[in-house]
mmCIF file of C-alpha atoms and ligand atoms in Angstrom:
data_model
loop_
_atom_site.group_PDB
_atom_site.id
_atom_site.type_symbol
_atom_site.label_atom_id
_atom_site.label_comp_id
_atom_site.label_asym_id
_atom_site.label_seq_id
_atom_site.Cartn_x
_atom_site.Cartn_y
_atom_site.Cartn_z
ATOM 1 C CA MET A 27 -51.827 147.932 49.263
ATOM 2 C CA LEU A 28 -54.070 144.963 49.899
ATOM 3 C CA ARG A 29 -51.669 142.063 49.558
ATOM 4 C CA LYS A 30 -47.860 141.817 49.548
ATOM 5 C CA LEU A 31 -46.243 140.780 46.281
ATOM 6 C CA ILE A 32 -44.481 137.451 46.730
ATOM 7 C CA ILE A 33 -41.443 136.682 44.594
ATOM 8 C CA ALA A 34 -40.683 132.991 44.948
ATOM 9 C CA GLY A 35 -37.742 131.161 43.402
ATOM 10 C CA ASN A 36 -38.143 127.470 42.573
ATOM 11 C CA TRP A 37 -34.654 126.104 41.951
ATOM 12 C CA LYS A 38 -36.033 122.661 40.968
ATOM 13 C CA MET A 39 -33.202 120.056 40.858
ATOM 14 C CA ASN A 40 -30.466 122.605 40.197
ATOM 15 C CA GLY A 41 -27.590 124.010 42.167
ATOM 16 C CA SER A 42 -24.815 123.049 44.537
ATOM 17 C CA ARG A 43 -23.646 124.198 47.957
ATOM 18 C CA GLN A 44 -21.433 126.747 46.247
ATOM 19 C CA MET A 45 -24.230 128.032 44.063
ATOM 20 C CA ALA A 46 -26.631 128.270 47.025
ATOM 21 C CA GLU A 47 -24.111 130.285 48.997
ATOM 22 C CA ALA A 48 -23.454 132.679 46.123
ATOM 23 C CA LEU A 49 -27.094 133.115 45.137
ATOM 24 C CA ILE A 50 -28.429 133.581 48.648
ATOM 25 C CA GLY A 51 -25.516 135.909 49.396
ATOM 26 C CA ASP A 52 -26.448 138.059 46.392
ATOM 27 C CA VAL A 53 -30.116 138.149 47.369
ATOM 28 C CA LEU A 54 -29.265 139.185 50.924
ATOM 29 C CA ALA A 55 -26.798 141.807 49.748
ATOM 30 C CA HIS A 56 -29.055 143.456 47.179
ATOM 31 C CA TYR A 57 -32.712 142.882 48.107
ATOM 32 C CA LYS A 58 -33.884 146.096 49.727
ATOM 33 C CA VAL A 59 -36.454 144.736 52.151
ATOM 34 C CA ASP A 60 -39.711 146.679 52.053
ATOM 35 C CA ALA A 61 -43.296 146.296 53.256
ATOM 36 C CA LYS A 62 -44.562 145.592 49.722
ATOM 37 C CA THR A 63 -42.673 142.402 48.927
ATOM 38 C CA GLN A 64 -41.909 138.989 50.391
ATOM 39 C CA VAL A 65 -39.083 136.926 48.921
ATOM 40 C CA LEU A 66 -39.307 133.157 49.220
ATOM 41 C CA LEU A 67 -36.779 130.514 48.107
ATOM 42 C CA PHE A 68 -37.383 126.843 47.301
ATOM 43 C CA PRO A 69 -33.953 125.149 47.045
ATOM 44 C CA PRO A 70 -33.531 121.385 46.727
ATOM 45 C CA ALA A 71 -34.162 119.672 50.077
ATOM 46 C CA VAL A 72 -30.487 118.767 50.614
ATOM 47 C CA TYR A 73 -29.652 122.477 50.741
ATOM 48 C CA LEU A 74 -32.358 123.451 53.232
ATOM 49 C CA ALA A 75 -30.032 123.304 56.244
ATOM 50 C CA GLN A 76 -27.522 125.532 54.494
ATOM 51 C CA THR A 77 -30.308 127.843 53.351
ATOM 52 C CA ALA A 78 -31.674 128.084 56.895
ATOM 53 C CA GLN A 79 -28.244 129.037 58.167
ATOM 54 C CA LEU A 80 -27.612 131.622 55.473
ATOM 55 C CA LEU A 81 -31.058 133.213 55.843
ATOM 56 C CA GLU A 82 -31.121 133.246 59.630
ATOM 57 C CA GLY A 83 -32.336 136.588 60.933
ATOM 58 C CA SER A 84 -33.205 137.856 57.445
ATOM 59 C CA ALA A 85 -36.598 138.773 56.003
ATOM 60 C CA VAL A 86 -36.317 136.138 53.268
ATOM 61 C CA HIS A 87 -38.400 133.002 53.766
ATOM 62 C CA PHE A 88 -37.712 129.532 52.397
ATOM 63 C CA GLY A 89 -39.270 126.133 51.951
ATOM 64 C CA ALA A 90 -39.156 122.780 50.201
ATOM 65 C CA GLN A 91 -40.366 121.827 46.738
ATOM 66 C CA THR A 92 -42.634 119.001 47.902
ATOM 67 C CA VAL A 93 -43.636 117.200 51.102
ATOM 68 C CA SER A 94 -44.877 113.776 52.111
ATOM 69 C CA GLU A 95 -48.548 113.393 52.947
ATOM 70 C CA HIS A 96 -47.505 111.070 55.807
ATOM 71 C CA THR A 97 -46.325 112.174 59.228
ATOM 72 C CA SER A 98 -43.544 109.574 59.757
ATOM 73 C CA GLY A 99 -42.652 105.939 59.200
ATOM 74 C CA ALA A 100 -41.601 103.568 56.443
ATOM 75 C CA TYR A 101 -41.616 105.930 53.451
ATOM 76 C CA THR A 102 -38.062 105.683 52.132
ATOM 77 C CA GLY A 103 -36.868 108.858 50.483
ATOM 78 C CA GLU A 104 -39.734 111.004 51.703
ATOM 79 C CA ILE A 105 -39.604 114.098 53.921
ATOM 80 C CA SER A 106 -42.410 115.015 56.319
ATOM 81 C CA ALA A 107 -43.906 118.432 57.032
ATOM 82 C CA ASP A 108 -42.749 118.040 60.617
ATOM 83 C CA MET A 109 -39.143 117.690 59.403
ATOM 84 C CA LEU A 110 -39.471 120.742 57.164
ATOM 85 C CA GLN A 111 -40.818 122.735 60.044
ATOM 86 C CA ASP A 112 -37.948 121.466 62.179
ATOM 87 C CA MET A 113 -35.507 122.791 59.554
ATOM 88 C CA GLY A 114 -37.032 126.257 59.821
ATOM 89 C CA CYS A 115 -39.066 126.173 56.608
ATOM 90 C CA GLN A 116 -42.003 128.563 56.523
ATOM 91 C CA SER A 117 -43.507 127.212 53.324
ATOM 92 C CA VAL A 118 -43.669 124.325 50.847
ATOM 93 C CA LEU A 119 -44.689 123.897 47.207
ATOM 94 C CA VAL A 120 -47.437 121.360 46.598
ATOM 95 C CA GLY A 121 -48.743 120.068 43.290
ATOM 96 C CA HIS A 122 -46.118 121.634 41.038
ATOM 97 C CA SER A 123 -46.939 120.561 37.484
ATOM 98 C CA GLU A 124 -43.696 118.554 37.294
ATOM 99 C CA ARG A 125 -44.800 116.584 40.371
ATOM 100 C CA ARG A 126 -48.229 116.069 38.857
ATOM 101 C CA SER A 127 -46.976 114.966 35.433
ATOM 102 C CA LEU A 128 -43.644 113.194 36.143
ATOM 103 C CA TYR A 129 -44.507 111.673 39.530
ATOM 104 C CA LYS A 130 -48.200 111.116 38.841
ATOM 105 C CA GLU A 131 -49.454 113.111 41.821
ATOM 106 C CA SER A 132 -53.242 113.215 41.611
ATOM 107 C CA ASN A 133 -55.479 115.985 42.925
ATOM 108 C CA GLU A 134 -56.123 113.747 45.946
ATOM 109 C CA ASP A 135 -52.383 113.273 46.603
ATOM 110 C CA VAL A 136 -51.867 117.013 46.337
ATOM 111 C CA ALA A 137 -54.754 117.672 48.730
ATOM 112 C CA ALA A 138 -53.208 115.282 51.281
ATOM 113 C CA LYS A 139 -49.822 117.009 50.986
ATOM 114 C CA PHE A 140 -51.488 120.405 51.290
ATOM 115 C CA MET A 141 -53.183 119.320 54.519
ATOM 116 C CA ALA A 142 -49.984 117.750 55.891
ATOM 117 C CA ALA A 143 -48.240 121.106 55.374
ATOM 118 C CA LYS A 144 -51.069 123.054 57.000
ATOM 119 C CA GLN A 145 -51.124 120.791 60.014
ATOM 120 C CA GLN A 146 -47.486 121.695 60.697
ATOM 121 C CA GLY A 147 -48.104 125.411 60.248
ATOM 122 C CA LEU A 148 -46.295 125.576 56.904
ATOM 123 C CA VAL A 149 -47.718 127.851 54.223
ATOM 124 C CA PRO A 150 -48.555 125.612 51.269
ATOM 125 C CA VAL A 151 -48.090 127.109 47.819
ATOM 126 C CA LEU A 152 -50.641 125.177 45.790
ATOM 127 C CA CYS A 153 -49.637 125.052 42.118
ATOM 128 C CA VAL A 154 -52.419 124.750 39.556
ATOM 129 C CA GLY A 155 -52.538 125.098 35.798
ATOM 130 C CA GLU A 156 -53.771 123.736 32.503
ATOM 131 C CA SER A 157 -51.869 122.028 29.692
ATOM 132 C CA LEU A 158 -51.777 123.467 26.177
ATOM 133 C CA GLU A 159 -54.245 120.830 25.053
ATOM 134 C CA GLN A 160 -56.656 121.768 27.835
ATOM 135 C CA ARG A 161 -56.363 125.465 26.969
ATOM 136 C CA GLU A 162 -57.113 124.683 23.325
ATOM 137 C CA GLN A 163 -60.132 122.678 24.435
ATOM 138 C CA LYS A 164 -61.222 125.785 26.375
ATOM 139 C CA ILE A 165 -61.349 123.914 29.673
ATOM 140 C CA THR A 166 -58.718 126.021 31.468
ATOM 141 C CA LEU A 167 -61.054 127.157 34.241
ATOM 142 C CA ASP A 168 -62.560 123.690 34.724
ATOM 143 C CA VAL A 169 -59.085 122.274 35.229
ATOM 144 C CA VAL A 170 -57.735 125.034 37.455
ATOM 145 C CA LEU A 171 -60.831 125.427 39.620
ATOM 146 C CA GLY A 172 -61.106 121.632 39.809
ATOM 147 C CA GLN A 173 -57.563 121.461 41.204
ATOM 148 C CA ILE A 174 -58.536 123.969 43.891
ATOM 149 C CA ALA A 175 -61.898 122.307 44.537
ATOM 150 C CA ALA A 176 -60.093 119.029 45.278
ATOM 151 C CA ILE A 177 -58.610 120.721 48.343
ATOM 152 C CA ILE A 178 -61.582 122.710 49.624
ATOM 153 C CA GLU A 179 -64.401 120.259 48.944
ATOM 154 C CA GLU A 180 -62.786 117.848 51.349
ATOM 155 C CA ASN A 181 -61.469 120.321 53.923
ATOM 156 C CA GLY A 182 -63.509 123.518 53.638
ATOM 157 C CA VAL A 183 -62.503 126.916 52.255
ATOM 158 C CA ASN A 184 -60.870 127.941 55.553
ATOM 159 C CA VAL A 185 -57.801 125.896 54.599
ATOM 160 C CA LEU A 186 -56.959 128.660 52.117
ATOM 161 C CA GLU A 187 -56.262 130.987 55.016
ATOM 162 C CA ASN A 188 -52.457 131.302 55.270
ATOM 163 C CA ALA A 189 -52.036 129.524 51.968
ATOM 164 C CA VAL A 190 -50.885 130.678 48.534
ATOM 165 C CA ILE A 191 -52.046 129.637 45.079
ATOM 166 C CA ALA A 192 -49.672 129.706 42.118
ATOM 167 C CA TYR A 193 -51.333 129.687 38.711
ATOM 168 C CA GLU A 194 -48.826 128.135 36.334
ATOM 169 C CA PRO A 195 -50.074 127.312 32.848
ATOM 170 C CA VAL A 196 -48.124 124.147 32.024
ATOM 171 C CA TRP A 197 -47.426 125.377 28.484
ATOM 172 C CA ALA A 198 -45.589 128.389 29.917
ATOM 173 C CA ILE A 199 -43.293 126.570 32.371
ATOM 174 C CA GLY A 200 -39.702 126.457 31.186
ATOM 175 C CA THR A 201 -40.778 127.037 27.588
ATOM 176 C CA GLY A 202 -40.074 130.748 27.237
ATOM 177 C CA LEU A 203 -43.776 131.220 26.466
ATOM 178 C CA THR A 204 -45.515 133.507 28.935
ATOM 179 C CA ALA A 205 -49.227 134.052 29.358
ATOM 180 C CA LEU A 206 -50.141 137.596 28.363
ATOM 181 C CA PRO A 207 -50.813 139.678 31.468
ATOM 182 C CA GLU A 208 -54.517 139.933 30.519
ATOM 183 C CA GLN A 209 -54.702 136.181 29.865
ATOM 184 C CA ALA A 210 -53.216 135.404 33.273
ATOM 185 C CA GLN A 211 -55.358 138.047 34.995
ATOM 186 C CA GLN A 212 -58.515 136.386 33.634
ATOM 187 C CA VAL A 213 -57.620 133.118 35.341
ATOM 188 C CA HIS A 214 -56.459 134.825 38.548
ATOM 189 C CA GLN A 215 -59.704 136.761 38.722
ATOM 190 C CA ALA A 216 -61.735 133.589 38.189
ATOM 191 C CA ILE A 217 -59.821 131.859 40.995
ATOM 192 C CA ARG A 218 -60.403 134.766 43.368
ATOM 193 C CA GLN A 219 -64.097 134.920 42.446
ATOM 194 C CA TYR A 220 -64.473 131.184 42.990
ATOM 195 C CA VAL A 221 -62.996 131.509 46.484
ATOM 196 C CA ALA A 222 -64.951 134.741 47.186
ATOM 197 C CA ASP A 223 -68.219 132.932 46.500
ATOM 198 C CA LEU A 224 -67.300 130.701 49.443
ATOM 199 C CA ASN A 225 -65.622 133.270 51.701
ATOM 200 C CA GLU A 226 -64.972 136.858 50.675
ATOM 201 C CA GLU A 227 -62.455 137.650 53.394
ATOM 202 C CA ILE A 228 -60.270 134.658 52.546
ATOM 203 C CA ALA A 229 -60.417 135.525 48.839
ATOM 204 C CA LYS A 230 -59.405 139.126 49.525
ATOM 205 C CA ASN A 231 -56.299 138.054 51.463
ATOM 206 C CA LEU A 232 -55.312 135.099 49.263
ATOM 207 C CA PRO A 233 -52.027 135.627 47.380
ATOM 208 C CA ILE A 234 -52.319 134.245 43.841
ATOM 209 C CA LEU A 235 -48.931 134.072 42.107
ATOM 210 C CA TYR A 236 -48.300 133.667 38.389
ATOM 211 C CA GLY A 237 -45.663 131.223 37.176
ATOM 212 C CA GLY A 238 -44.414 130.378 33.704
ATOM 213 C CA SER A 239 -41.320 131.962 32.157
ATOM 214 C CA VAL A 240 -41.412 135.094 34.284
ATOM 215 C CA LYS A 241 -38.343 137.171 33.369
ATOM 216 C CA PRO A 242 -37.098 140.666 34.217
ATOM 217 C CA ASP A 243 -38.656 142.013 31.010
ATOM 218 C CA ASN A 244 -42.208 140.740 31.594
ATOM 219 C CA ALA A 245 -42.492 140.678 35.396
ATOM 220 C CA LYS A 246 -43.713 144.221 35.933
ATOM 221 C CA GLN A 247 -46.616 144.001 33.461
ATOM 222 C CA LEU A 248 -47.729 140.709 35.003
ATOM 223 C CA PHE A 249 -47.425 141.882 38.617
ATOM 224 C CA ALA A 250 -49.304 145.090 37.821
ATOM 225 C CA MET A 251 -52.491 143.114 37.140
ATOM 226 C CA ALA A 252 -55.120 143.468 39.873
ATOM 227 C CA ASP A 253 -55.229 139.800 40.895
ATOM 228 C CA ILE A 254 -51.596 138.827 40.278
ATOM 229 C CA ASP A 255 -49.765 138.957 43.595
ATOM 230 C CA GLY A 256 -46.251 138.119 42.461
ATOM 231 C CA GLY A 257 -44.558 135.217 40.747
ATOM 232 C CA LEU A 258 -43.228 131.704 41.118
ATOM 233 C CA ILE A 259 -39.989 131.864 39.176
ATOM 234 C CA GLY A 260 -38.120 128.815 37.868
ATOM 235 C CA GLY A 261 -35.271 129.400 35.403
ATOM 236 C CA ALA A 262 -34.790 133.072 36.179
ATOM 237 C CA SER A 263 -34.458 132.394 39.911
ATOM 238 C CA LEU A 264 -31.153 130.593 39.305
ATOM 239 C CA LYS A 265 -29.391 133.745 38.132
ATOM 240 C CA SER A 266 -29.153 136.261 40.928
ATOM 241 C CA ALA A 267 -29.107 139.225 38.529
ATOM 242 C CA ASP A 268 -32.372 138.110 36.922
ATOM 243 C CA PHE A 269 -34.031 137.172 40.199
ATOM 244 C CA LEU A 270 -33.036 140.480 41.798
ATOM 245 C CA ALA A 271 -34.248 142.369 38.725
ATOM 246 C CA ILE A 272 -37.639 140.635 39.044
ATOM 247 C CA ILE A 273 -37.799 141.602 42.721
ATOM 248 C CA GLU A 274 -37.031 145.202 41.756
ATOM 249 C CA GLN A 275 -39.769 145.127 39.116
ATOM 250 C CA ALA A 276 -42.208 143.993 41.807
ATOM 251 C CA GLN A 277 -41.088 146.824 44.058
ATOM 252 C CA GLN A 278 -41.898 149.321 41.324
ATOM 253 C CA VAL A 279 -45.477 148.140 40.874
ATOM 254 C CA GLU A 280 -48.094 150.562 42.171
ATOM 255 C CA LYS A 281 -51.495 149.164 42.981
HETATM 256 C C1 LIG B 7 -41.703 126.878 37.793
HETATM 257 O O1 LIG B 7 -40.849 126.036 37.942
HETATM 258 O O2 LIG B 7 -42.625 126.917 38.624
HETATM 259 C C2 LIG B 7 -41.605 127.824 36.668
HETATM 260 C C3 LIG B 7 -42.557 128.702 36.511
HETATM 261 O O3 LIG B 7 -40.515 127.705 35.843
HETATM 262 P P1 LIG B 7 -40.047 128.774 34.711
HETATM 263 O O4 LIG B 7 -40.036 130.139 35.361
HETATM 264 O O5 LIG B 7 -38.674 128.328 34.320
HETATM 265 O O6 LIG B 7 -41.023 128.713 33.592
#
Protein backbone atom coordinates (compact mmCIF):
# COMPACT_ATOMS: atom_id res chain seq x y z
CA MET A 1 0.00 0.00 0.00
CA LEU A 2 1.56 3.24 -1.16
CA ARG A 3 -0.90 5.81 0.13
CA LYS A 4 -3.71 5.67 2.70
CA LEU A 5 -7.24 6.08 1.38
CA ILE A 6 -8.77 9.25 2.79
CA ILE A 7 -12.53 9.41 3.27
CA ALA A 8 -13.46 13.02 3.92
CA GLY A 9 -16.93 14.31 4.73
CA ASN A 10 -17.81 17.88 3.72
CA TRP A 11 -20.99 18.79 5.60
CA LYS A 12 -21.22 22.18 3.82
CA MET A 13 -23.78 24.45 5.58
CA ASN A 14 -25.78 21.58 7.04
CA GLY A 15 -26.32 20.18 10.49
CA SER A 16 -26.92 21.17 14.08
CA ARG A 17 -25.29 20.40 17.42
CA GLN A 18 -27.62 17.43 17.76
CA MET A 19 -26.83 16.14 14.30
CA ALA A 20 -23.07 16.55 14.84
CA GLU A 21 -23.25 14.59 18.07
CA ALA A 22 -25.24 11.77 16.49
CA LEU A 23 -23.19 11.56 13.31
CA ILE A 24 -19.80 11.72 14.98
CA GLY A 25 -21.03 9.24 17.59
CA ASP A 26 -21.99 6.80 14.83
CA VAL A 27 -18.66 7.21 13.05
CA LEU A 28 -16.74 6.60 16.27
CA ALA A 29 -18.88 3.60 17.17
CA HIS A 30 -18.68 1.85 13.81
CA TYR A 31 -15.50 2.91 11.99
CA LYS A 32 -13.03 0.08 12.48
CA VAL A 33 -9.77 2.01 12.46
CA ASP A 34 -7.15 0.41 10.24
CA ALA A 35 -3.81 1.31 8.67
CA LYS A 36 -5.36 1.64 5.20
CA THR A 37 -7.79 4.49 5.80
CA GLN A 38 -7.94 7.98 7.27
CA VAL A 39 -11.32 9.53 8.05
CA LEU A 40 -11.59 13.30 7.99
CA LEU A 41 -14.60 15.50 8.81
CA PHE A 42 -15.32 19.07 7.68
CA PRO A 43 -18.26 20.36 9.77
CA PRO A 44 -19.41 23.99 9.70
CA ALA A 45 -17.00 26.20 11.67
CA VAL A 46 -19.46 26.80 14.53
CA TYR A 47 -19.36 23.07 15.31
CA LEU A 48 -15.57 22.73 15.33
CA ALA A 49 -15.28 23.06 19.11
CA GLN A 50 -17.90 20.37 19.61
CA THR A 51 -16.25 18.21 16.96
CA ALA A 52 -12.86 18.60 18.63
CA GLN A 53 -14.34 17.49 21.93
CA LEU A 54 -16.17 14.51 20.47
CA LEU A 55 -13.15 13.34 18.45
CA GLU A 56 -10.57 13.83 21.19
CA GLY A 57 -8.26 10.84 21.42
CA SER A 58 -9.75 9.20 18.32
CA ALA A 59 -8.09 8.43 14.99
CA VAL A 60 -10.56 10.63 13.09
CA HIS A 61 -9.24 13.99 11.93
CA PHE A 62 -11.23 17.15 11.28
CA GLY A 63 -10.96 20.60 9.78
CA ALA A 64 -12.77 23.65 8.47
CA GLN A 65 -14.36 24.23 5.07
CA THR A 66 -12.41 27.41 4.29
CA VAL A 67 -9.85 29.72 5.89
CA SER A 68 -8.84 33.36 5.67
CA GLU A 69 -5.68 34.22 3.78
CA HIS A 70 -4.92 36.79 6.50
CA THR A 71 -3.31 36.06 9.85
CA SER A 72 -5.41 38.42 12.04
CA GLY A 73 -7.04 41.83 12.12
CA ALA A 74 -10.03 43.69 10.73
CA TYR A 75 -11.63 40.95 8.61
CA THR A 76 -15.13 40.65 10.05
CA GLY A 77 -16.57 37.18 9.76
CA GLU A 78 -13.31 35.52 8.78
CA ILE A 79 -11.41 32.76 10.60
CA SER A 80 -7.62 32.47 10.47
CA ALA A 81 -5.49 29.35 10.09
CA ASP A 82 -4.01 30.11 13.49
CA MET A 83 -7.49 29.93 15.04
CA LEU A 84 -8.24 26.65 13.28
CA GLN A 85 -5.01 25.22 14.54
CA ASP A 86 -5.88 26.47 18.02
CA MET A 87 -9.18 24.56 17.80
CA GLY A 88 -7.32 21.34 17.07
CA CYS A 89 -8.00 21.18 13.33
CA GLN A 90 -5.52 19.11 11.35
CA SER A 91 -6.79 20.15 7.94
CA VAL A 92 -8.80 22.67 5.92
CA LEU A 93 -10.56 22.69 2.55
CA VAL A 94 -9.40 25.38 0.15
CA GLY A 95 -10.87 26.33 -3.21
CA HIS A 96 -14.02 24.21 -3.02
CA SER A 97 -15.97 24.86 -6.21
CA GLU A 98 -18.79 26.49 -4.22
CA ARG A 99 -16.26 28.97 -2.78
CA ARG A 100 -14.87 29.61 -6.24
CA SER A 101 -18.24 30.10 -7.93
CA LEU A 102 -20.48 31.61 -5.20
CA TYR A 103 -17.85 33.66 -3.36
CA LYS A 104 -15.72 34.48 -6.39
CA GLU A 105 -12.49 33.05 -5.00
CA SER A 106 -9.86 33.30 -7.72
CA ASN A 107 -6.90 30.97 -8.19
CA GLU A 108 -4.79 33.66 -6.49
CA ASP A 109 -7.15 33.84 -3.48
CA VAL A 110 -7.08 30.07 -3.20
CA ALA A 111 -3.27 30.04 -3.39
CA ALA A 112 -3.09 32.59 -0.55
CA LYS A 113 -5.46 30.51 1.59
CA PHE A 114 -3.48 27.37 0.80
CA MET A 115 -0.28 29.05 1.97
CA ALA A 116 -1.95 30.47 5.10
CA ALA A 117 -3.00 26.92 6.02
CA LYS A 118 0.46 25.50 5.35
CA GLN A 119 2.13 28.16 7.45
CA GLN A 120 0.10 27.00 10.45
CA GLY A 121 0.87 23.33 9.83
CA LEU A 122 -2.65 22.53 8.61
CA VAL A 123 -3.02 20.06 5.76
CA PRO A 124 -4.76 21.95 2.95
CA VAL A 125 -7.15 19.95 0.79
CA LEU A 126 -6.97 21.83 -2.50
CA CYS A 127 -10.17 21.35 -4.51
CA VAL A 128 -9.91 21.57 -8.29
CA GLY A 129 -12.27 20.72 -11.11
CA GLU A 130 -13.80 21.73 -14.40
CA SER A 131 -17.34 22.84 -15.23
CA LEU A 132 -19.51 20.93 -17.69
CA GLU A 133 -18.91 23.62 -20.28
CA GLN A 134 -15.14 23.32 -19.85
CA ARG A 135 -15.32 19.53 -20.16
CA GLU A 136 -17.33 19.87 -23.37
CA GLN A 137 -14.74 22.30 -24.67
CA LYS A 138 -12.13 19.61 -23.89
CA ILE A 139 -10.15 21.92 -21.62
CA THR A 140 -10.52 19.83 -18.45
CA LEU A 141 -6.78 19.33 -17.97
CA ASP A 142 -5.94 22.96 -18.76
CA VAL A 143 -8.37 24.08 -16.07
CA VAL A 144 -7.40 21.53 -13.43
CA LEU A 145 -3.64 21.75 -13.94
CA GLY A 146 -3.95 25.54 -14.11
CA GLN A 147 -5.62 25.55 -10.69
CA ILE A 148 -2.71 23.55 -9.30
CA ALA A 149 -0.11 25.61 -11.17
CA ALA A 150 -1.47 28.76 -9.50
CA ILE A 151 -0.22 27.37 -6.19
CA ILE A 152 3.12 25.88 -7.21
CA GLU A 153 4.31 28.48 -9.71
CA GLU A 154 4.33 31.03 -6.93
CA ASN A 155 5.51 28.81 -4.07
CA GLY A 156 7.33 25.83 -5.56
CA VAL A 157 6.25 22.19 -5.77
CA ASN A 158 7.43 21.47 -2.21
CA VAL A 159 4.22 23.05 -0.89
CA LEU A 160 2.42 19.90 -2.04
CA GLU A 161 4.23 17.93 0.63
CA ASN A 162 1.69 17.28 3.42
CA ALA A 163 -1.11 18.53 1.23
CA VAL A 164 -4.05 16.81 -0.47
CA ILE A 165 -5.68 17.47 -3.82
CA ALA A 166 -9.37 16.76 -4.37
CA TYR A 167 -10.44 16.48 -8.00
CA GLU A 168 -14.10 17.43 -8.09
CA PRO A 169 -15.66 17.89 -11.52
CA VAL A 170 -18.15 20.70 -10.90
CA TRP A 171 -20.81 18.93 -12.98
CA ALA A 172 -20.69 15.97 -10.58
CA ILE A 173 -21.02 17.87 -7.28
CA GLY A 174 -24.44 17.46 -5.71
CA THR A 175 -25.96 16.51 -9.06
CA GLY A 176 -26.09 12.73 -8.71
CA LEU A 177 -23.84 12.53 -11.78
CA THR A 178 -20.55 10.79 -11.08
CA ALA A 179 -17.48 10.68 -13.27
CA LEU A 180 -16.89 7.14 -14.50
CA PRO A 181 -13.98 5.58 -12.62
CA GLU A 182 -11.88 5.57 -15.82
CA GLN A 183 -12.81 9.20 -16.55
CA ALA A 184 -11.74 10.28 -13.07
CA GLN A 185 -8.60 8.13 -13.18
CA GLN A 186 -7.49 9.89 -16.38
CA VAL A 187 -7.55 13.26 -14.63
CA HIS A 188 -5.97 11.90 -11.43
CA GLN A 189 -3.17 10.34 -13.45
CA ALA A 190 -2.58 13.60 -15.33
CA ILE A 191 -2.39 15.50 -12.03
CA ARG A 192 0.10 13.02 -10.59
CA GLN A 193 2.20 13.11 -13.77
CA TYR A 194 2.21 16.90 -13.75
CA VAL A 195 3.52 16.92 -10.18
CA ALA A 196 5.95 14.02 -10.89
CA ASP A 197 7.56 16.04 -13.67
CA LEU A 198 8.48 18.55 -10.97
CA ASN A 199 9.20 16.16 -8.09
CA GLU A 200 8.64 12.42 -8.28
CA GLU A 201 8.76 11.76 -4.55
CA ILE A 202 6.11 14.38 -3.78
CA ALA A 203 3.89 13.03 -6.57
CA LYS A 204 4.21 9.47 -5.26
CA ASN A 205 3.07 10.48 -1.76
CA LEU A 206 0.39 12.99 -2.80
CA PRO A 207 -3.16 11.89 -1.93
CA ILE A 208 -5.54 12.79 -4.76
CA LEU A 209 -9.19 12.38 -3.73
CA TYR A 210 -12.19 12.21 -6.04
CA GLY A 211 -15.32 14.19 -5.22
CA GLY A 212 -18.69 14.42 -6.94
CA SER A 213 -21.70 12.34 -5.91
CA VAL A 214 -19.69 9.55 -4.31
CA LYS A 215 -22.19 7.07 -2.83
CA PRO A 216 -21.94 3.62 -1.24
CA ASP A 217 -22.73 2.01 -4.61
CA ASN A 218 -19.97 3.70 -6.64
CA ALA A 219 -17.24 4.31 -4.05
CA LYS A 220 -15.40 1.01 -4.37
CA GLN A 221 -14.98 1.18 -8.16
CA LEU A 222 -13.69 4.75 -7.90
CA PHE A 223 -11.31 4.06 -5.00
CA ALA A 224 -9.94 0.97 -6.76
CA MET A 225 -8.41 3.15 -9.49
CA ALA A 226 -4.61 3.44 -9.26
CA ASP A 227 -4.47 7.20 -8.71
CA ILE A 228 -7.68 7.71 -6.73
CA ASP A 229 -6.77 7.86 -3.05
CA GLY A 230 -10.22 8.18 -1.52
CA GLY A 231 -13.08 10.63 -1.72
CA LEU A 232 -14.38 14.01 -0.66
CA ILE A 233 -18.00 13.26 0.13
CA GLY A 234 -20.74 15.90 0.34
CA GLY A 235 -24.36 14.70 0.49
CA ALA A 236 -23.58 11.14 1.51
CA SER A 237 -21.44 12.29 4.45
CA LEU A 238 -24.55 13.65 6.19
CA LYS A 239 -26.08 10.21 6.63
CA SER A 240 -23.97 8.09 8.93
CA ALA A 241 -25.11 4.83 7.30
CA ASP A 242 -24.00 6.04 3.87
CA PHE A 243 -20.76 7.58 5.11
CA LEU A 244 -19.87 4.44 7.06
CA ALA A 245 -20.72 2.28 4.05
CA ILE A 246 -18.34 4.37 1.92
CA ILE A 247 -15.61 3.94 4.54
CA GLU A 248 -16.21 0.18 4.47
CA GLN A 249 -15.99 0.16 0.68
CA ALA A 250 -12.62 1.90 0.95
CA GLN A 251 -11.46 -0.70 3.46
CA GLN A 252 -12.27 -3.45 0.99
CA VAL A 253 -10.17 -1.99 -1.82
CA GLU A 254 -7.00 -3.94 -2.57
CA LYS A 255 -4.23 -2.11 -4.33
C1 LIG B 1 -18.51 18.16 -2.22
O1 LIG B 1 -19.17 18.92 -1.56
O2 LIG B 1 -17.28 18.33 -2.23
C2 LIG B 1 -19.18 17.06 -2.94
C3 LIG B 1 -18.44 16.27 -3.68
O3 LIG B 1 -20.54 16.96 -2.81
P1 LIG B 1 -21.45 15.70 -3.28
O4 LIG B 1 -20.80 14.44 -2.76
O5 LIG B 1 -22.79 15.95 -2.65
O6 LIG B 1 -21.50 15.70 -4.77
